Amino acid sequence: MEQKPLALFSSQAVEVLYKKIKSSEDGLSDAEAAKRLKDLGRNEVHSATLSWWHILVRQFKSPFLYLLIAAAILASFLGEKTDALMIGLFVAIDVLIGFCQEYHSEKAVSLLKKFVSSKTVVRRSGQEFLVDSRDLVPGDIVIVRTGDRIQVDLRWLETENLQVDESVLTGESVVVEKNCQPLKEGAKDFFAAKNIGFCGTLVASGRGVGLVFATGANAEFGKIAKMTAGTDSQGTFQKGIAEFSSFILRVILITLAIVFIANVLIKGFETDIAELLIFSVALAVSVIPEALPVVTTMTLSRGALRLAKKKVVAKRLSAIEDLGSIDILCTDKTGTVTENKMAVAEIFSDDREKCLWYAGLASASVDFKVSPLRSNFDGALLSSFSKMQCDKACQMVREYERPFDPIKRWNSVVINEDKNKILIVRGAPEGILPFCKISKKEEVQVMKTVEQEGKKGRRVLALATKEKIKSDVLPEDGGLVFLGLISFDDPIKATAKAAIAESERLGLRVKILSGDGPEVAGAVGYEIGLIKSPDRVVIGEDWLKLSETERLKVAESEDVFARVTPEQKFLIIQTLQKKFEVGFLGDGINDAPALKVADVGLVVDGAADIAREAADLVLLEHGLEVIISGIKEGREVFANTVKYIKSTLISNFGNFVAVASATLLVNYLPMLPIQILLLNLLSDFPMIAIAMDSVDPDELKRPRHYSVKEVAYVAVALGLISTVFDFIFFALFSRISPEVLWTNWFIASVLTELALTMSIRTKKPFYKAKAPAPILSFLTLAGVIIAIVVPFTAIGRNLFHFVQPTNSALFMIIGLVLLYFALTEIAKHFYYRFQKIKE
């Protein structure tokens, strides 16, 4: 089927368009929709996929790799063919490792994207229900409301106060009012198309029903250069890592330059400049934490897949480590600590049947018996209807509808019941009562009932009507007849109390920011153990009246806030961010600003489109326990990344200082370039496996924040021990011969680095720590065996210039390595004990 252009669908009458696209006001049948989906393909714009060769080429963009390649070329030019070949081999191994890990991570990200898909309300065969937006086809009838992202190009059939934000296409920040009237002349651009809804634009307010005429690459959004895929923004931890790596590189290059110049000045004409240059490059590469991007990517992608199994999907990988760093989680109570399964509890009205009937008619204009849509109030009300009432409600003529407004806190509809036009207004009692003809005494009694129900943890809707109205009557005109109140139960989750207790053990503060009244929010907070009294609740408006200093004090000390507006949520989170890392869980249109400003934004899978777009993580299941699980995972990611940084800095810097200094003490290179690269390879394999290591439970007990100072202190404290032992090995073997020094110092360096990895992986004594991951143990053992065996082989002697070590030398090395491990454990114990006292 040919998809129709913009000019045609903006200028023709609806009846003509139905015929052209072979559809009707009831929409397509399921069979026809399936056929069109097969013929036309899914509603998605295919961006260029990242092929394996793209990832392979990306491996050669590392400055560390450029240094190695330059060293290989230089060695080859000087006739050192073996050295050049071995350096080339190390380059190939390094590229292969990076490629395998990045390819695996890209696959993980692709898999995660499949978890999160947008949903759209569609009408097919006269029934309305949610479908995956990628399954929309030309001829579908789509219904959108405030906060929805339009996923296709469509011609409006019905509009009710419909305003659309088209800035993604036009760059204009002013919302556009839409209508359903055909244009006299076909639209030639976005600005003229007042009766067209464009893919990628956002419904700012109102409701609309539209006929789909273009999907995927055929939609206007698909024809222009803008791509719907977002970029993966960096978290605070990633930025810190990048800055730290840059700092390390500068320090190393400056140090090497000083050593190089010192060698030339001290040794004069005896210095082999080319050999020293290759040695300097190899030494620089050995100490630079070049595996850090690989470790970070591995840790994040592994964490992302584990989180996905726990029903938390990361939209950006770096959000996982940010999640582990949050000190405070702000959330609404609905669906997080309550079941989000409302049921009608009580009806307070002189005419209970009429009150329930009109409250149900004020629901969204879809059949909620078959549509799992957003409003739980609607679901609870319509579930109380009999089958006859449901059928009658679906057939009721709606002449006008104003969707729920989170600021005004009510919605309204105009229905035509037996030629009697009735305005129905439903919402928060305090929002509706000002429009009603009601005495002060009656108003006081109503609010007293609301308060009593609130103390039971029940939410309350008020209902008011006005019959025999004219078309232009609005609720704000007043004169409404107050019909009654309906209270709803939303049971506390069975897991909520345990989740709050677990959050306290993790050092995480949970704060409820609720739009409900103080009685409801307080009752829920008290029941789950968040507050000690149901009266300890702060009203959003009262908090806003405080001074800046008092706001921070109250925001920090209090845990339940009620009657909070979207603006107040935003300000509370901003205020808390002056001292803390803050996460926010929301799902509504009004939550988008708070989600954007929070350090980590979380939404549930059924959240409004605008909220989902502002979030970093999507929960496929509701519940505080799901978030707690995610926070643990984030802290594990953080812990393992920091383990690698500490381990590589301590061992590499200790070895770097000793080897660089040794060049001034002997008239030959204390370690050959290919020996340094082999040492780097054997020690990096287990260090990379740290990404999959187990983490001690104590590491998860409080939020962790990246600190250059803390990493630098531990690197200096334990790095000094590493340097001392390197000089001991140098002193023992340098007097015998260059080959003996190269062999024994190589073995000792590998063993001490691996011993350090097993020590630094935990803050506890090694015998009290959680057992290392099997892959870490295996690679560590493999590294030890290879380091000892290589000098006994022909390859070791011919390629790496080793000699067979004596038994006495091996026993001496092993003894010193054990002593090194013991001293590292002692130093580690006192260092972390001192840190604990400081905290």
XYZ file of C-alpha atoms in Angstrom, residues 262-755:
494
model
C 68.437 12.342 33.289
C 69.718 9.201 31.534
C 71.074 11.250 28.647
C 72.730 13.762 30.978
C 74.250 11.149 33.321
C 75.322 8.513 30.784
C 76.121 10.891 27.956
C 77.224 9.302 24.668
C 76.851 5.775 26.091
C 73.049 6.151 26.026
C 71.232 4.185 23.327
C 68.599 6.819 22.533
C 66.426 4.566 20.344
C 66.454 1.693 22.828
C 65.676 4.061 25.715
C 62.832 5.589 23.697
C 61.222 2.187 23.033
C 61.713 1.277 26.698
C 60.025 4.545 27.788
C 57.034 3.888 25.533
C 56.631 0.334 26.880
C 56.977 1.550 30.465
C 54.374 4.285 29.890
C 51.923 1.800 28.397
C 52.491 -0.621 31.292
C 51.587 1.914 33.976
C 48.687 3.680 32.228
C 45.371 2.051 33.222
C 44.487 1.405 29.574
C 42.099 -1.392 30.543
C 39.977 1.065 32.546
C 37.477 1.704 29.697
C 37.193 -2.060 29.156
C 36.679 -2.723 32.884
C 34.117 0.072 33.157
C 32.216 -1.093 30.066
C 32.292 -4.724 31.182
C 31.133 -3.877 34.684
C 28.334 -1.630 33.453
C 27.039 -3.988 30.757
C 27.168 -6.948 33.149
C 25.363 -4.862 35.765
C 22.793 -3.756 33.188
C 21.962 -7.339 32.215
C 21.701 -8.405 35.858
C 19.460 -5.409 36.554
C 17.260 -6.306 33.569
C 16.691 -9.742 35.127
C 15.551 -7.886 38.241
C 13.127 -5.826 36.107
C 15.181 -2.600 35.987
C 16.255 -1.403 32.526
C 18.983 1.212 32.088
C 18.462 3.756 29.299
C 22.068 4.859 29.753
C 24.658 2.460 31.177
C 26.366 5.045 33.377
C 23.081 5.495 35.293
C 23.730 2.137 36.978
C 26.771 3.374 38.889
C 24.995 6.691 39.571
C 22.094 4.733 41.089
C 24.490 3.091 43.542
C 25.728 6.531 44.625
C 22.399 8.088 45.614
C 21.940 9.075 49.267
C 18.223 9.836 49.030
C 15.383 8.335 46.998
C 12.311 10.527 46.543
C 9.174 8.779 45.364
C 5.429 8.940 45.226
C 3.763 6.272 47.350
C 1.405 4.916 44.673
C 2.749 1.743 43.076
C 5.973 1.976 45.056
C 4.834 1.315 48.604
C 1.198 0.615 47.702
C -0.170 -1.982 45.280
C -1.549 0.600 42.844
C -4.667 -1.574 42.639
C -7.474 0.657 43.771
C -10.919 -0.481 44.827
C -13.953 1.569 45.795
C -14.134 1.573 49.617
C -16.999 3.942 50.546
C -19.501 6.197 48.774
C -20.703 9.228 50.712
C -23.771 10.516 48.874
C -27.541 10.833 49.202
C -27.754 8.922 45.902
C -24.934 6.360 45.945
C -25.876 4.744 42.610
C -26.026 8.056 40.791
C -22.721 9.198 42.339
C -20.947 5.997 41.233
C -22.544 6.122 37.763
C -21.495 9.680 36.988
C -18.012 9.120 38.469
C -17.579 6.201 36.057
C -18.841 8.251 33.106
C -16.148 10.843 33.872
C -13.507 8.188 33.126
C -11.400 8.359 29.981
C -13.393 7.550 26.863
C -12.232 3.945 26.427
C -13.595 0.560 27.430
C -11.615 -0.158 30.569
C -12.814 -3.751 30.671
C -10.342 -4.506 27.871
C -7.867 -1.621 28.118
C -5.065 -1.646 30.724
C -4.679 2.147 30.684
C -3.267 4.590 33.174
C -6.022 5.726 35.566
C -6.492 3.404 38.516
C -9.443 5.496 39.698
C -11.159 4.755 36.398
C -10.365 1.068 36.655
C -11.753 0.859 40.206
C -14.953 2.710 39.290
C -15.666 0.751 36.116
C -14.944 -2.519 37.919
C -17.878 -1.650 40.174
C -20.215 -1.400 37.156
C -22.479 -4.225 36.105
C -22.141 -5.545 32.537
C -25.249 -3.613 31.553
C -23.795 -0.391 32.984
C -20.487 -0.986 31.153
C -22.280 -1.453 27.840
C -24.375 1.652 28.426
C -21.289 3.696 29.404
C -19.478 2.691 26.201
C -22.452 3.808 24.106
C -22.854 7.139 25.901
C -22.302 10.175 23.667
C -19.513 12.445 24.894
C -19.651 15.962 23.554
C -16.655 17.372 25.344
C -13.825 16.275 27.623
C -11.105 18.036 29.621
C -8.385 15.594 30.720
C -7.103 15.597 34.286
C -4.984 18.629 35.070
C -2.309 17.969 37.742
C -2.353 21.621 38.803
C -6.148 22.083 39.001
C -6.512 18.450 40.182
C -9.754 17.663 38.356
C -11.117 16.526 34.987
C -14.494 17.076 33.359
C -16.742 15.647 30.654
C -19.985 16.685 29.002
C -22.291 13.783 28.185
C -25.622 13.620 26.422
C -27.966 11.384 28.412
C -31.475 11.165 26.939
C -31.084 14.589 25.276
C -29.966 16.086 28.604
C -26.482 17.607 28.446
C -24.709 17.019 31.747
C -21.397 18.476 32.888
C -19.553 16.089 35.229
C -16.546 17.285 37.213
C -14.429 14.822 39.188
C -11.279 15.356 41.263
C -9.775 16.521 44.544
C -12.432 17.857 46.942
C -10.579 21.127 47.563
C -10.356 21.661 43.795
C -14.068 21.092 43.127
C -15.851 22.547 46.165
C -15.204 26.198 45.151
C -17.341 25.582 42.027
C -20.278 24.075 43.969
C -23.457 25.506 45.440
C -22.776 24.352 49.006
C -23.054 25.935 52.457
C -20.051 26.529 54.686
C -21.360 23.987 57.179
C -21.721 21.339 54.478
C -18.238 22.137 53.154
C -16.748 21.662 56.647
C -18.511 18.316 56.957
C -17.244 17.208 53.557
C -13.640 18.058 54.444
C -14.029 16.293 57.802
C -15.079 13.133 55.955
C -12.096 13.502 53.641
C -9.803 13.795 56.667
C -11.302 10.727 58.361
C -10.916 8.620 55.211
C -7.395 9.957 54.746
C -6.365 8.693 58.185
C -7.340 5.226 56.997
C -4.923 5.668 54.089
C -7.751 6.124 51.596
C -7.760 8.526 48.666
C -10.937 10.497 48.019
C -12.557 11.847 44.862
C -15.303 14.472 44.896
C -18.033 14.589 42.250
C -20.168 17.503 41.071
C -22.580 17.918 38.154
C -24.605 20.493 36.273
C -27.551 19.343 34.145
C -29.312 20.832 31.113
C -26.318 22.928 30.233
C -25.345 24.857 27.108
C -22.309 23.821 25.091
C -20.036 26.591 26.343
C -20.475 26.008 30.111
C -17.220 25.401 32.027
C -16.679 24.111 35.599
C -15.066 27.436 36.510
C -18.426 29.144 35.821
C -19.623 27.673 39.116
C -23.157 26.669 40.119
C -22.341 22.930 40.265
C -24.388 20.525 42.371
C -22.181 18.591 44.805
C -23.059 14.918 44.342
C -20.797 13.222 46.910
C -17.466 11.608 47.744
C -15.984 8.254 46.807
C -13.048 6.831 48.791
C -10.600 4.260 47.441
C -8.403 1.656 49.073
C -4.899 1.113 47.715
C -3.382 -1.675 49.878
C 0.177 -1.400 51.182
C 2.583 -3.756 49.404
C 3.521 -6.763 51.488
C 7.188 -6.066 50.704
C 7.117 -2.324 51.476
C 7.976 -2.471 55.183
C 10.878 -4.873 54.583
C 12.114 -2.669 51.712
C 12.156 0.404 53.984
C 14.100 -1.547 56.618
C 16.555 -2.740 53.948
C 17.014 0.817 52.664
C 17.991 1.906 56.198
C 20.587 -0.890 56.344
C 21.979 0.387 53.044
C 22.231 3.950 54.349
C 19.558 5.117 51.903
C 16.952 7.669 52.968
C 13.523 7.238 51.364
C 11.244 10.254 51.147
C 7.625 10.259 49.980
C 6.587 13.251 47.846
C 2.852 12.775 47.400
C 0.108 14.802 45.823
C -2.374 13.249 48.269
C -3.574 14.892 51.458
C -1.482 14.785 54.656
C -3.781 12.218 56.259
C -3.327 9.693 53.430
C 0.418 10.251 53.040
C 0.946 10.179 56.807
C -1.068 6.963 57.282
C 0.950 5.178 54.582
C 4.302 6.512 55.838
C 3.497 5.409 59.379
C 2.306 1.936 58.347
C 5.523 1.139 56.447
C 7.748 2.430 59.275
C 9.031 5.517 57.483
C 7.784 7.942 60.153
C 7.071 7.427 63.859
C 3.801 9.333 63.837
C 1.169 9.697 61.083
C 1.060 13.417 61.891
C 4.700 13.975 60.978
C 3.931 15.241 57.493
C 5.037 18.439 55.753
C 2.588 20.207 53.421
C 4.239 21.311 50.171
C 2.862 24.837 50.383
C 4.063 25.235 54.004
C 7.557 24.099 53.040
C 7.647 26.615 50.192
C 7.006 29.485 52.623
C 10.205 28.718 54.565
C 13.530 30.496 54.087
C 16.245 28.831 51.958
C 18.084 27.623 55.077
C 14.948 26.252 56.716
C 13.887 24.543 53.483
C 17.118 22.545 53.400
C 16.830 21.692 57.088
C 13.229 20.456 56.748
C 13.849 18.665 53.443
C 16.723 16.793 55.080
C 15.019 15.928 58.385
C 11.480 15.080 57.242
C 10.536 12.025 55.173
C 6.883 12.504 54.134
C 5.609 15.471 52.110
C 1.951 15.846 51.104
C -0.032 18.022 48.701
C 3.166 18.498 46.708
C 2.835 20.181 43.317
C 5.154 19.421 40.357
C 7.051 22.652 40.993
C 7.492 21.799 44.673
C 8.812 18.298 43.833
C 11.348 19.947 41.567
C 12.409 22.435 44.266
C 12.613 19.804 47.033
C 14.962 17.681 44.908
C 17.059 20.719 43.963
C 17.313 21.686 47.625
C 18.410 18.194 48.696
C 21.043 18.163 45.929
C 22.962 20.885 47.784
C 24.177 18.143 50.148
C 23.195 14.789 48.642
C 22.987 12.675 45.502
C 19.230 12.327 44.867
C 17.209 9.786 42.906
C 13.568 10.324 41.977
C 10.886 7.838 40.969
C 7.917 9.250 39.077
C 5.476 8.251 36.367
C 3.210 11.166 35.540
C 3.393 14.074 33.130
C 3.938 16.382 36.087
C 6.985 14.356 37.206
C 9.091 15.136 34.111
C 10.849 18.264 35.533
C 11.780 16.426 38.751
C 13.005 13.396 36.784
C 15.193 15.654 34.663
C 16.786 17.505 37.571
C 17.399 14.407 39.743
C 20.839 12.775 39.681
C 19.060 9.551 38.703
C 15.520 9.526 37.279
C 13.438 6.353 37.486
C 10.021 5.636 35.962
C 7.711 2.658 35.782
C 7.102 1.024 32.409
C 3.580 2.448 32.104
C 4.676 6.035 32.728
C 3.662 8.909 30.485
C 5.908 9.259 27.424
C 7.352 12.574 28.564
C 8.268 11.067 31.948
C 9.917 8.032 30.322
C 12.019 10.278 28.104
C 13.277 12.291 31.082
C 14.268 9.167 33.059
C 17.529 7.214 33.209
C 16.097 3.872 34.351
C 12.777 2.133 33.676
C 11.176 -0.273 36.172
C 9.360 -3.134 34.479
C 7.777 -3.953 37.840
C 6.488 -1.535 40.466
C 7.924 -1.670 43.954
C 10.486 -0.168 46.271
C 12.177 -3.553 46.598
C 12.983 -3.474 42.859
C 14.763 -0.126 43.275
C 16.656 -1.345 46.366
C 17.887 -4.298 44.320
C 19.039 -1.893 41.606
C 20.887 0.269 44.120
C 22.784 -2.790 45.396
C 23.768 -3.624 41.827
C 24.912 -0.047 41.248
C 27.095 -0.171 44.342
C 28.647 -3.446 43.184
C 29.476 -1.822 39.834
C 31.054 1.106 41.647
C 33.025 -1.120 44.048
C 34.502 -3.294 41.287
C 35.529 -0.337 39.142
C 37.279 1.319 42.087
C 38.993 -2.006 42.902
C 40.593 -2.000 39.459
C 41.727 1.627 39.747
C 43.337 1.055 43.142
C 44.956 -2.219 42.148
C 46.442 -0.987 38.892
C 47.674 2.306 40.347
C 49.337 0.730 43.382
C 51.118 -2.053 41.509
C 51.904 -0.175 38.307
C 53.135 2.993 39.993
C 55.290 1.030 42.422
C 56.848 -0.903 39.566
C 57.050 2.207 37.364
C 59.017 4.245 39.909
C 61.434 1.366 40.615
C 62.088 0.412 36.967
C 62.388 4.037 35.822
C 64.813 4.837 38.651
C 66.822 1.650 38.010
C 67.762 2.920 34.555
C 70.021 5.416 36.319
C 71.727 2.744 38.431
C 72.832 0.230 35.766
C 74.313 0.611 32.282
C 71.637 -1.579 30.682
C 67.837 -1.539 30.631
C 66.556 -3.066 33.901
C 63.646 -4.629 31.972
C 63.258 -4.980 28.225
C 60.229 -3.441 26.452
C 58.729 -6.823 25.443
C 59.182 -8.064 29.026
C 57.328 -5.021 30.342
C 54.489 -5.644 27.863
C 54.279 -9.348 28.834
C 54.181 -8.324 32.499
C 51.406 -5.868 31.693
C 49.417 -8.548 29.846
C 49.697 -11.200 32.569
C 48.689 -8.783 35.343
C 45.883 -7.107 33.369
C 43.969 -10.324 32.633
C 43.038 -10.949 36.296
C 42.504 -7.222 36.864
C 39.969 -7.116 34.030
C 38.185 -10.060 35.696
C 37.636 -7.785 38.717
C 34.616 -6.503 36.777
C 32.956 -9.844 37.547
C 34.218 -10.169 41.108
C 32.012 -10.675 44.159
C 31.591 -7.758 46.581
C 31.618 -7.840 50.377
C 28.212 -7.011 51.931
C 29.852 -4.198 53.937
C 30.667 -2.432 50.659
C 26.936 -2.077 49.995
C 26.016 -0.541 53.348
C 26.243 3.082 52.328
C 26.386 5.191 49.190
C 29.816 5.466 47.624
C 31.138 8.516 45.845
C 34.165 8.670 43.584
C 37.057 10.447 45.302
C 40.376 11.144 43.599
C 41.820 11.966 47.022
C 40.822 8.615 48.537
C 42.222 6.667 45.565
C 45.438 8.727 45.632
C 45.938 8.166 49.385
C 45.583 4.395 49.184
C 47.779 4.315 46.058
C 50.554 6.173 47.926
C 50.141 4.156 51.147
C 50.326 0.744 49.493
C 52.336 1.850 46.452
C 55.325 2.663 48.694
C 55.403 -0.949 49.863
C 55.328 -2.098 46.236
C 58.213 0.241 45.355
C 60.318 -0.927 48.331
C 59.931 -4.569 47.338
C 60.763 -3.783 43.715
C 64.039 -2.223 44.865
C 64.724 -5.287 47.029
C 64.338 -7.550 43.989
C 66.534 -5.194 41.969
C 69.231 -5.188 44.660
C 69.231 -8.994 44.936
C 69.566 -9.807 41.248
C 71.064 -6.795 39.435
C 74.664 -7.687 40.467
C 74.558 -11.118 38.836
C 73.718 -10.397 35.179
C 71.139 -8.520 33.059
C 69.393 -11.804 32.089
C 69.083 -12.931 35.730
C 67.667 -9.535 36.726
C 65.211 -9.526 33.817
C 63.995 -13.052 34.598
C 63.641 -12.821 38.373
C 62.320 -9.268 38.452
C 59.719 -10.211 35.821
C 58.535 -13.234 37.869
C 58.531 -11.213 41.093
C 56.636 -8.287 39.474
C 53.887 -10.556 38.105
C 53.480 -12.403 41.428
C 53.406 -9.218 43.541
C 50.839 -7.586 41.233
C 48.588 -10.650 41.379
C 49.014 -10.875 45.162
